[in-house]
mmCIF file of C-alpha atoms in Angstrom:
data_model
loop_
_atom_site.group_PDB
_atom_site.id
_atom_site.type_symbol
_atom_site.label_atom_id
_atom_site.label_comp_id
_atom_site.label_asym_id
_atom_site.label_seq_id
_atom_site.Cartn_x
_atom_site.Cartn_y
_atom_site.Cartn_z
ATOM 1 C CA MET A 267 167.602 -10.319 111.363
ATOM 2 C CA THR A 268 166.028 -12.237 114.201
ATOM 3 C CA GLY A 269 163.078 -14.588 114.181
ATOM 4 C CA PHE A 270 163.898 -16.160 110.800
ATOM 5 C CA ASN A 271 163.630 -19.912 110.359
ATOM 6 C CA GLU A 272 166.806 -19.923 108.310
ATOM 7 C CA PRO A 273 169.849 -17.780 109.140
ATOM 8 C CA GLY A 274 171.924 -15.541 106.957
ATOM 9 C CA SER A 275 171.635 -14.030 103.530
ATOM 10 C CA THR A 276 169.694 -16.926 102.003
ATOM 11 C CA GLN A 277 166.714 -16.274 104.266
ATOM 12 C CA THR A 278 166.928 -12.538 103.616
ATOM 13 C CA ALA A 279 166.832 -13.190 99.885
ATOM 14 C CA LEU A 280 163.840 -15.505 100.274
ATOM 15 C CA LEU A 281 161.998 -12.857 102.271
ATOM 16 C CA LEU A 282 162.650 -10.201 99.636
ATOM 17 C CA LEU A 283 161.394 -12.576 96.949
ATOM 18 C CA GLY A 284 158.220 -13.278 98.867
ATOM 19 C CA ARG A 285 159.278 -16.805 99.832
ATOM 20 C CA GLY A 286 160.204 -17.381 103.433
ATOM 21 C CA THR A 287 159.040 -16.688 106.944
ATOM 22 C CA ASP A 288 159.674 -13.824 109.313
ATOM 23 C CA ALA A 289 158.260 -14.974 112.645
ATOM 24 C CA GLY A 290 158.702 -11.534 114.177
ATOM 25 C CA SER A 291 156.600 -9.770 111.579
ATOM 26 C CA GLU A 292 152.882 -9.092 111.254
ATOM 27 C CA ARG A 293 152.900 -10.499 107.750
ATOM 28 C CA GLY A 294 153.247 -13.974 106.360
ATOM 29 C CA VAL A 295 155.615 -14.266 103.436
ATOM 30 C CA ASP A 296 154.941 -17.666 101.903
ATOM 31 C CA CYS A 297 153.775 -17.361 98.305
ATOM 32 C CA PRO A 298 153.061 -20.817 96.828
ATOM 33 C CA GLY A 299 152.965 -21.357 93.099
ATOM 34 C CA GLU A 300 154.985 -19.844 90.281
ATOM 35 C CA LEU A 301 154.519 -16.254 89.167
ATOM 36 C CA PRO A 302 154.420 -15.206 85.515
ATOM 37 C CA ALA A 303 157.614 -13.602 84.321
ATOM 38 C CA PRO A 304 157.483 -9.802 84.741
ATOM 39 C CA SER A 305 158.664 -9.483 81.148
ATOM 40 C CA ASP A 306 155.679 -11.450 79.797
ATOM 41 C CA PRO A 307 154.138 -9.101 77.195
ATOM 42 C CA ASP A 308 150.749 -10.772 77.633
ATOM 43 C CA LEU A 309 150.342 -9.940 81.347
ATOM 44 C CA VAL A 310 147.786 -7.187 80.794
ATOM 45 C CA GLU A 311 145.651 -9.371 78.548
ATOM 46 C CA ARG A 312 145.954 -12.308 80.952
ATOM 47 C CA ALA A 313 144.772 -10.131 83.842
ATOM 48 C CA ARG A 314 141.884 -8.764 81.794
ATOM 49 C CA ALA A 315 140.808 -12.228 80.654
ATOM 50 C CA ALA A 316 140.971 -13.720 84.158
ATOM 51 C CA LYS A 317 139.011 -10.826 85.675
ATOM 52 C CA GLU A 318 136.368 -11.144 82.970
ATOM 53 C CA ALA A 319 136.083 -14.883 83.554
ATOM 54 C CA LEU A 320 135.510 -14.344 87.267
ATOM 55 C CA GLY A 321 132.896 -11.641 86.709
ATOM 56 C CA GLY A 322 131.111 -10.439 89.817
ATOM 57 C CA ASN A 323 132.689 -13.158 91.963
ATOM 58 C CA VAL A 324 135.828 -11.032 92.390
ATOM 59 C CA PHE A 325 136.095 -7.425 93.579
ATOM 60 C CA ILE A 326 139.516 -5.794 93.216
ATOM 61 C CA LEU A 327 140.581 -3.031 95.600
ATOM 62 C CA GLY A 328 143.557 -0.811 94.779
ATOM 63 C CA HIS A 329 145.257 1.436 97.330
ATOM 64 C CA HIS A 330 146.379 4.876 96.144
ATOM 65 C CA TYR A 331 150.037 3.890 96.557
ATOM 66 C CA GLN A 332 149.834 0.958 94.130
ATOM 67 C CA ARG A 333 151.589 0.909 90.796
ATOM 68 C CA ASP A 334 149.596 2.110 87.764
ATOM 69 C CA GLU A 335 149.906 -1.338 86.200
ATOM 70 C CA VAL A 336 147.849 -2.685 89.120
ATOM 71 C CA ILE A 337 145.500 0.282 89.621
ATOM 72 C CA GLN A 338 144.175 -0.119 86.074
ATOM 73 C CA PHE A 339 142.419 -3.328 87.157
ATOM 74 C CA ALA A 340 140.975 -2.000 90.431
ATOM 75 C CA ASP A 341 137.211 -1.730 90.748
ATOM 76 C CA VAL A 342 137.696 0.873 93.488
ATOM 77 C CA THR A 343 140.703 2.950 94.552
ATOM 78 C CA GLY A 344 141.156 4.693 97.869
ATOM 79 C CA ASP A 345 142.900 4.743 101.221
ATOM 80 C CA SER A 346 142.964 1.737 103.527
ATOM 81 C CA PHE A 347 139.728 2.346 105.431
ATOM 82 C CA LYS A 348 137.723 3.439 102.405
ATOM 83 C CA LEU A 349 138.729 0.222 100.658
ATOM 84 C CA ALA A 350 137.790 -1.942 103.643
ATOM 85 C CA GLN A 351 134.394 -0.210 103.721
ATOM 86 C CA GLN A 352 133.961 -0.792 100.004
ATOM 87 C CA ALA A 353 134.703 -4.484 100.495
ATOM 88 C CA ALA A 354 132.045 -4.695 103.201
ATOM 89 C CA ALA A 355 129.576 -3.005 100.853
ATOM 90 C CA ARG A 356 129.977 -5.773 98.248
ATOM 91 C CA PRO A 357 128.468 -8.856 99.917
ATOM 92 C CA ASP A 358 127.821 -10.513 96.551
ATOM 93 C CA ALA A 359 131.533 -10.742 95.758
ATOM 94 C CA GLU A 360 132.874 -14.084 96.923
ATOM 95 C CA TYR A 361 136.496 -12.985 96.578
ATOM 96 C CA ILE A 362 137.921 -9.631 97.714
ATOM 97 C CA LEU A 363 141.303 -9.202 96.048
ATOM 98 C CA PHE A 364 143.096 -6.501 98.050
ATOM 99 C CA CYS A 365 145.942 -4.747 96.258
ATOM 100 C CA GLY A 366 147.417 -3.120 99.328
ATOM 101 C CA VAL A 367 149.306 -4.412 102.354
ATOM 102 C CA HIS A 368 148.648 -7.015 105.020
ATOM 103 C CA PHE A 369 146.950 -4.908 107.721
ATOM 104 C CA MET A 370 144.529 -3.541 105.117
ATOM 105 C CA ALA A 371 143.501 -7.035 104.065
ATOM 106 C CA GLU A 372 143.016 -7.909 107.754
ATOM 107 C CA SER A 373 140.652 -4.971 108.177
ATOM 108 C CA ALA A 374 138.720 -6.081 105.103
ATOM 109 C CA ASP A 375 138.403 -9.585 106.573
ATOM 110 C CA ILE A 376 137.099 -8.124 109.840
ATOM 111 C CA LEU A 377 134.471 -6.021 108.053
ATOM 112 C CA THR A 378 133.313 -8.515 105.396
ATOM 113 C CA GLY A 379 130.989 -11.492 105.730
ATOM 114 C CA ASP A 380 131.994 -15.025 106.663
ATOM 115 C CA HIS A 381 131.104 -16.181 103.144
ATOM 116 C CA GLN A 382 133.712 -13.872 101.605
ATOM 117 C CA GLN A 383 137.434 -14.540 101.293
ATOM 118 C CA VAL A 384 140.013 -11.758 101.296
ATOM 119 C CA ILE A 385 143.086 -12.374 99.163
ATOM 120 C CA LEU A 386 146.440 -10.561 99.221
ATOM 121 C CA PRO A 387 148.314 -11.187 95.932
ATOM 122 C CA ASP A 388 151.696 -11.189 97.702
ATOM 123 C CA LEU A 389 151.866 -12.080 101.378
ATOM 124 C CA ALA A 390 155.198 -10.252 101.608
ATOM 125 C CA ALA A 391 153.317 -6.961 101.213
ATOM 126 C CA GLY A 392 153.482 -5.885 104.833
ATOM 127 C CA CYS A 393 153.838 -2.492 106.484
ATOM 128 C CA SER A 394 156.941 -1.348 108.322
ATOM 129 C CA MET A 395 154.882 0.959 110.532
ATOM 130 C CA ALA A 396 152.480 -1.804 111.553
ATOM 131 C CA ASP A 397 155.456 -4.057 112.275
ATOM 132 C CA MET A 398 156.795 -1.495 114.780
ATOM 133 C CA ALA A 399 154.098 -2.392 117.326
ATOM 134 C CA THR A 400 153.761 -6.089 118.101
ATOM 135 C CA ALA A 401 151.089 -7.512 120.378
ATOM 136 C CA SER A 402 153.617 -8.610 123.001
ATOM 137 C CA GLN A 403 155.268 -5.170 123.067
ATOM 138 C CA VAL A 404 151.953 -3.387 123.496
ATOM 139 C CA GLU A 405 150.874 -5.793 126.250
ATOM 140 C CA GLN A 406 154.172 -5.049 128.042
ATOM 141 C CA CYS A 407 153.547 -1.318 127.699
ATOM 142 C CA TRP A 408 150.087 -1.762 129.196
ATOM 143 C CA GLU A 409 151.632 -3.670 132.107
ATOM 144 C CA ASP A 410 153.984 -0.720 132.645
ATOM 145 C CA LEU A 411 150.982 1.598 132.810
ATOM 146 C CA LYS A 412 149.184 -0.750 135.198
ATOM 147 C CA ARG A 413 152.264 -0.932 137.445
ATOM 148 C CA ILE A 414 152.225 2.813 138.042
ATOM 149 C CA GLY A 415 148.441 3.000 138.299
ATOM 150 C CA ILE A 416 147.524 4.930 135.154
ATOM 151 C CA ALA A 417 146.185 2.220 132.844
ATOM 152 C CA GLU A 418 142.636 2.639 134.129
ATOM 153 C CA THR A 419 142.637 6.315 133.098
ATOM 154 C CA THR A 420 144.437 5.755 129.782
ATOM 155 C CA VAL A 421 142.500 5.162 126.562
ATOM 156 C CA PRO A 422 144.346 3.352 123.741
ATOM 157 C CA VAL A 423 143.929 4.772 120.240
ATOM 158 C CA THR A 424 145.395 2.979 117.244
ATOM 159 C CA TYR A 425 145.900 4.259 113.739
ATOM 160 C CA MET A 426 144.267 2.225 110.980
ATOM 161 C CA ASN A 427 147.819 1.312 109.927
ATOM 162 C CA SER A 428 148.158 -1.370 112.599
ATOM 163 C CA THR A 429 147.742 -5.099 112.807
ATOM 164 C CA ALA A 430 144.497 -6.818 113.679
ATOM 165 C CA ALA A 431 146.130 -7.903 116.943
ATOM 166 C CA ILE A 432 146.713 -4.277 117.949
ATOM 167 C CA LYS A 433 143.197 -3.266 116.923
ATOM 168 C CA GLY A 434 141.944 -6.193 119.005
ATOM 169 C CA PHE A 435 143.938 -5.031 122.028
ATOM 170 C CA VAL A 436 142.550 -1.525 121.651
ATOM 171 C CA GLY A 437 138.999 -2.808 121.371
ATOM 172 C CA ARG A 438 139.431 -5.016 124.426
ATOM 173 C CA GLU A 439 140.691 -2.089 126.503
ATOM 174 C CA GLY A 440 137.882 0.273 125.511
ATOM 175 C CA GLY A 441 139.784 2.206 122.870
ATOM 176 C CA ILE A 442 139.203 3.291 119.292
ATOM 177 C CA VAL A 443 140.703 3.126 115.793
ATOM 178 C CA CYS A 444 141.402 6.309 113.828
ATOM 179 C CA THR A 445 142.417 7.319 110.331
ATOM 180 C CA SER A 446 144.524 10.286 109.289
ATOM 181 C CA SER A 447 141.255 12.062 108.448
ATOM 182 C CA ASN A 448 139.525 11.607 111.805
ATOM 183 C CA ALA A 449 142.425 11.404 114.275
ATOM 184 C CA GLU A 450 141.353 14.632 115.998
ATOM 185 C CA ARG A 451 137.772 13.414 116.488
ATOM 186 C CA ALA A 452 139.013 10.060 117.786
ATOM 187 C CA LEU A 453 141.361 11.735 120.264
ATOM 188 C CA ARG A 454 138.664 14.082 121.506
ATOM 189 C CA TRP A 455 136.426 11.049 122.039
ATOM 190 C CA ALA A 456 139.252 9.341 123.946
ATOM 191 C CA TYR A 457 139.692 12.313 126.286
ATOM 192 C CA GLU A 458 135.988 12.157 127.064
ATOM 193 C CA GLN A 459 136.564 8.591 128.278
ATOM 194 C CA GLY A 460 139.823 9.050 130.189
ATOM 195 C CA GLU A 461 142.625 11.378 131.216
ATOM 196 C CA LYS A 462 145.393 10.331 128.842
ATOM 197 C CA VAL A 463 145.944 8.423 125.596
ATOM 198 C CA LEU A 464 148.279 5.682 124.424
ATOM 199 C CA PHE A 465 148.620 6.352 120.672
ATOM 200 C CA LEU A 466 149.739 3.514 118.380
ATOM 201 C CA PRO A 467 151.808 3.010 116.255
ATOM 202 C CA ASP A 468 152.641 6.276 114.428
ATOM 203 C CA GLN A 469 154.219 8.888 116.660
ATOM 204 C CA HIS A 470 154.020 11.635 114.024
ATOM 205 C CA LEU A 471 150.276 11.465 113.396
ATOM 206 C CA GLY A 472 149.655 11.484 117.146
ATOM 207 C CA ARG A 473 152.013 14.378 117.838
ATOM 208 C CA ASN A 474 150.849 16.474 114.873
ATOM 209 C CA THR A 475 147.198 16.001 115.774
ATOM 210 C CA MET A 476 147.719 16.852 119.452
ATOM 211 C CA VAL A 477 149.815 19.957 118.846
ATOM 212 C CA ARG A 478 148.471 21.346 115.567
ATOM 213 C CA GLU A 479 144.817 20.405 115.803
ATOM 214 C CA MET A 480 144.095 20.260 119.530
ATOM 215 C CA GLY A 481 146.324 22.956 121.007
ATOM 216 C CA TYR A 482 148.505 20.814 123.271
ATOM 217 C CA SER A 483 152.238 21.412 123.638
ATOM 218 C CA LEU A 484 155.121 19.152 122.684
ATOM 219 C CA GLU A 485 155.793 18.807 126.419
ATOM 220 C CA ASP A 486 152.423 17.053 126.779
ATOM 221 C CA CYS A 487 153.743 14.263 124.550
ATOM 222 C CA VAL A 488 156.187 11.532 125.567
ATOM 223 C CA LEU A 489 157.662 8.838 123.338
ATOM 224 C CA TYR A 490 157.467 5.197 124.448
ATOM 225 C CA ASN A 491 160.292 3.066 123.015
ATOM 226 C CA PRO A 492 159.272 -0.624 123.207
ATOM 227 C CA HIS A 493 162.912 -1.686 122.963
ATOM 228 C CA LYS A 494 163.797 -0.034 126.293
ATOM 229 C CA PRO A 495 162.679 -0.983 129.823
ATOM 230 C CA GLY A 496 159.651 1.085 130.766
ATOM 231 C CA GLY A 497 159.690 2.520 127.277
ATOM 232 C CA GLY A 498 162.766 4.541 128.194
ATOM 233 C CA LEU A 499 160.588 6.811 130.342
ATOM 234 C CA THR A 500 160.439 7.492 134.056
ATOM 235 C CA ASP A 501 157.262 6.814 136.014
ATOM 236 C CA GLU A 502 156.903 10.562 136.507
ATOM 237 C CA GLU A 503 157.132 11.228 132.756
ATOM 238 C CA LEU A 504 154.421 8.658 132.088
ATOM 239 C CA ARG A 505 152.173 10.060 134.814
ATOM 240 C CA ASN A 506 152.572 13.661 133.630
ATOM 241 C CA ALA A 507 152.040 12.989 129.935
ATOM 242 C CA LYS A 508 148.748 13.753 128.219
ATOM 243 C CA ILE A 509 149.592 11.387 125.373
ATOM 244 C CA ILE A 510 152.014 8.468 125.260
ATOM 245 C CA LEU A 511 153.218 8.162 121.680
ATOM 246 C CA TRP A 512 154.509 4.847 120.385
ATOM 247 C CA LYS A 513 157.954 4.954 118.777
ATOM 248 C CA GLY A 514 156.779 4.048 115.290
ATOM 249 C CA HIS A 515 156.699 5.833 111.966
ATOM 250 C CA CYS A 516 156.076 5.461 108.237
ATOM 251 C CA SER A 517 159.281 4.664 106.383
ATOM 252 C CA VAL A 518 158.099 6.716 103.392
ATOM 253 C CA HIS A 519 156.731 9.845 105.078
ATOM 254 C CA GLY A 520 159.521 9.814 107.651
ATOM 255 C CA ARG A 521 162.063 10.502 104.891
ATOM 256 C CA PHE A 522 160.818 14.023 104.183
ATOM 257 C CA THR A 523 162.845 16.672 106.001
ATOM 258 C CA LEU A 524 162.724 20.367 106.744
ATOM 259 C CA GLU A 525 165.596 20.740 104.277
ATOM 260 C CA CYS A 526 163.329 19.318 101.537
ATOM 261 C CA VAL A 527 160.780 22.033 102.245
ATOM 262 C CA GLU A 528 163.373 24.812 102.359
ATOM 263 C CA GLU A 529 164.981 23.666 99.118
ATOM 264 C CA MET A 530 161.623 23.630 97.340
ATOM 265 C CA ARG A 531 160.888 27.181 98.500
ATOM 266 C CA ARG A 532 164.309 28.342 97.266
ATOM 267 C CA VAL A 533 163.651 26.837 93.840
ATOM 268 C CA ASP A 534 160.077 28.139 93.636
ATOM 269 C CA PRO A 535 158.983 30.822 96.141
ATOM 270 C CA GLU A 536 155.370 30.430 94.956
ATOM 271 C CA VAL A 537 155.196 26.683 95.597
ATOM 272 C CA ASN A 538 152.494 25.223 97.841
ATOM 273 C CA ILE A 539 153.835 22.561 100.201
ATOM 274 C CA LEU A 540 151.232 19.832 100.792
ATOM 275 C CA VAL A 541 152.151 16.940 103.090
ATOM 276 C CA HIS A 542 150.652 13.963 104.878
ATOM 277 C CA PRO A 543 150.334 14.128 108.709
ATOM 278 C CA GLU A 544 152.579 11.045 109.000
ATOM 279 C CA CYS A 545 155.467 13.414 108.225
ATOM 280 C CA LYS A 546 157.728 14.689 111.006
ATOM 281 C CA HIS A 547 156.443 17.563 113.119
ATOM 282 C CA GLU A 548 158.961 20.097 111.784
ATOM 283 C CA VAL A 549 157.982 19.215 108.199
ATOM 284 C CA VAL A 550 154.284 19.577 108.937
ATOM 285 C CA GLU A 551 154.907 22.901 110.698
ATOM 286 C CA ALA A 552 156.746 24.228 107.652
ATOM 287 C CA ALA A 553 154.128 23.047 105.147
ATOM 288 C CA ASP A 554 151.253 25.121 103.783
ATOM 289 C CA TYR A 555 148.689 22.328 103.871
ATOM 290 C CA VAL A 556 148.493 19.056 105.783
ATOM 291 C CA GLY A 557 146.052 16.226 105.296
ATOM 292 C CA SER A 558 145.237 12.645 104.465
ATOM 293 C CA THR A 559 145.687 11.018 101.075
ATOM 294 C CA GLU A 560 142.088 11.811 100.163
ATOM 295 C CA TYR A 561 142.624 15.429 101.305
ATOM 296 C CA ILE A 562 145.716 15.716 99.104
ATOM 297 C CA ILE A 563 143.771 14.508 96.067
ATOM 298 C CA LYS A 564 140.891 16.926 96.731
ATOM 299 C CA MET A 565 143.264 19.863 97.229
ATOM 300 C CA LEU A 566 144.930 19.289 93.889
ATOM 301 C CA ASP A 567 141.599 18.765 92.166
ATOM 302 C CA ALA A 568 140.449 22.186 93.406
ATOM 303 C CA ALA A 569 143.779 23.973 92.838
ATOM 304 C CA GLU A 570 144.089 26.812 90.338
ATOM 305 C CA PRO A 571 145.513 25.926 86.905
ATOM 306 C CA GLY A 572 149.168 26.915 86.710
ATOM 307 C CA SER A 573 149.704 26.707 90.474
ATOM 308 C CA SER A 574 152.777 24.896 91.823
ATOM 309 C CA TRP A 575 152.651 22.078 94.372
ATOM 310 C CA ALA A 576 155.296 19.992 96.115
ATOM 311 C CA ILE A 577 153.727 16.885 97.625
ATOM 312 C CA GLY A 578 155.073 14.968 100.616
ATOM 313 C CA THR A 579 153.588 11.512 100.203
ATOM 314 C CA GLU A 580 154.235 8.252 98.344
ATOM 315 C CA LEU A 581 155.714 8.645 94.861
ATOM 316 C CA ASN A 582 153.285 6.424 92.921
ATOM 317 C CA LEU A 583 150.425 8.673 94.000
ATOM 318 C CA VAL A 584 152.326 11.899 93.294
ATOM 319 C CA ARG A 585 153.178 10.739 89.767
ATOM 320 C CA ARG A 586 149.587 9.689 89.147
ATOM 321 C CA LEU A 587 148.343 13.097 90.319
ATOM 322 C CA ALA A 588 150.856 14.892 88.096
ATOM 323 C CA ASN A 589 149.510 12.961 85.118
ATOM 324 C CA ARG A 590 145.901 13.544 86.170
ATOM 325 C CA PHE A 591 146.338 17.314 86.558
ATOM 326 C CA PRO A 592 148.709 18.367 83.739
ATOM 327 C CA ASP A 593 147.517 21.985 84.079
ATOM 328 C CA LYS A 594 149.224 22.217 87.496
ATOM 329 C CA ASN A 595 152.918 22.019 88.340
ATOM 330 C CA ILE A 596 153.090 19.010 90.662
ATOM 331 C CA SER A 597 156.388 17.703 91.986
ATOM 332 C CA PHE A 598 157.665 15.291 94.608
ATOM 333 C CA LEU A 599 158.872 16.997 97.806
ATOM 334 C CA ASP A 600 162.136 15.037 97.970
ATOM 335 C CA LYS A 601 164.825 14.516 95.341
ATOM 336 C CA THR A 602 165.182 10.901 96.445
ATOM 337 C CA VAL A 603 162.848 8.291 94.970
ATOM 338 C CA CYS A 604 160.497 7.298 97.765
ATOM 339 C CA TYR A 605 158.185 4.423 96.904
ATOM 340 C CA CYS A 606 156.499 2.327 99.568
ATOM 341 C CA SER A 607 158.634 -0.777 99.006
ATOM 342 C CA THR A 608 156.197 -3.208 100.618
ATOM 343 C CA MET A 609 153.189 -1.774 98.789
ATOM 344 C CA ASN A 610 155.145 -2.133 95.551
ATOM 345 C CA ARG A 611 155.420 -5.885 96.080
ATOM 346 C CA ILE A 612 151.927 -6.092 94.603
ATOM 347 C CA ASP A 613 152.854 -6.002 90.936
ATOM 348 C CA LEU A 614 151.219 -7.239 87.744
ATOM 349 C CA PRO A 615 152.733 -10.762 87.909
ATOM 350 C CA HIS A 616 151.321 -11.252 91.433
ATOM 351 C CA LEU A 617 147.929 -9.904 90.383
ATOM 352 C CA VAL A 618 147.794 -12.170 87.318
ATOM 353 C CA TRP A 619 148.839 -15.177 89.381
ATOM 354 C CA ALA A 620 146.153 -14.556 92.003
ATOM 355 C CA LEU A 621 143.424 -14.056 89.400
ATOM 356 C CA GLU A 622 144.408 -17.126 87.400
ATOM 357 C CA GLU A 623 144.526 -19.219 90.563
ATOM 358 C CA LEU A 624 140.909 -18.213 91.232
ATOM 359 C CA VAL A 625 139.918 -19.063 87.674
ATOM 360 C CA ALA A 626 141.486 -22.511 88.189
ATOM 361 C CA GLY A 627 139.387 -23.009 91.329
ATOM 362 C CA ARG A 628 142.216 -22.465 93.810
ATOM 363 C CA VAL A 629 142.000 -19.678 96.415
ATOM 364 C CA PRO A 630 145.484 -18.286 97.144
ATOM 365 C CA ASN A 631 146.856 -16.176 99.986
ATOM 366 C CA THR A 632 143.697 -15.817 102.037
ATOM 367 C CA ILE A 633 143.863 -13.422 104.979
ATOM 368 C CA THR A 634 141.917 -14.599 108.012
ATOM 369 C CA VAL A 635 141.696 -12.932 111.416
ATOM 370 C CA ASP A 636 140.838 -15.253 114.307
ATOM 371 C CA PRO A 637 137.287 -14.709 115.662
ATOM 372 C CA ALA A 638 138.272 -13.428 119.126
ATOM 373 C CA THR A 639 140.679 -10.831 117.726
ATOM 374 C CA ALA A 640 138.203 -9.878 115.023
ATOM 375 C CA GLU A 641 135.431 -9.330 117.583
ATOM 376 C CA TYR A 642 137.470 -6.913 119.691
ATOM 377 C CA ALA A 643 138.939 -5.196 116.619
ATOM 378 C CA ARG A 644 135.434 -4.723 115.246
ATOM 379 C CA GLU A 645 134.440 -3.032 118.520
ATOM 380 C CA ALA A 646 137.277 -0.518 118.103
ATOM 381 C CA LEU A 647 136.329 0.061 114.466
ATOM 382 C CA ASP A 648 132.653 0.456 115.317
ATOM 383 C CA ARG A 649 133.537 3.139 117.877
ATOM 384 C CA MET A 650 135.312 5.025 115.120
ATOM 385 C CA LEU A 651 132.335 4.629 112.777
ATOM 386 C CA ALA A 652 130.080 6.089 115.463
ATOM 387 C CA LEU A 653 132.143 9.288 115.752
ATOM 388 C CA PRO A 654 130.140 12.438 114.932
#
């Protein structure tokens, strides 16, 4: 691994434990203080007592992919943007404790007031997708587009699952943020502003939206690899493309394959395949239904009792839905366990530690976006909020 302050396996171990620094990553990984032992039988009561002591001063947000042991203490659950909006809607809460990953906490900091502090219980909870597009890489890509004279007609669009630095770049260059629910509307807005789009950082959401929702062909899409000169593309390929997709993906949704879908249909010909649009194009094409996390939840809520569903999204959520809807046959699309490993860093010991630090008058693991970046990122977010 490059960019570490210490070489070798020791640094890798420190990073995995949440103690160490990865200079090449969007996340910080220093976690001061000692965590309670995960085997402590009093963790639940300690969390409850600390939350009660803090009262309305703390507002706990829990992403859908969090463990049940954490979700039980969330005041609100949802996807990343819904949670950031909920944080902004609670100006009386001095502390926003975000049980999610780093880019989500950044978005909450951008949208909340200066008097509020956003806290991430474990700073090692990053996002592999967000890490696949660094500010320097995106600036180099933009220089490539300038060199061949297409930057001025290209509108950058970034998925919510990106760092504040990338959102800031997009805002500065007149672009927009999107979610998996409104990607089509954001792209249509972008094509009203320019001739082509640079879509960051998830190639699959961009490709699936362009081809499935907007009627473009796969040939209209090119893939920019930031690790190759010019993105690994010729000037002609860049000029001819309608959308320049960034070579990034979700490590969880990218694991689902066409073989997973075919195997499920062999086992149960009546099964409904329901997947997230971060899945590969061939998986999405073979599915029966495609949509965001919130869409998946609503589909299962409305589904007929006794119906069968194979879900292609994070395992914590699928298990929670199976327990919530016992009258439906809900299964995970893949045989392989597929948790979001970084999301799962937020566990009960980290939550208890963060809450008890606040009770003791110490504010741990605050997430702060610098004002200039926040201003541009807010512009990109506001453009999304203004979408019809």
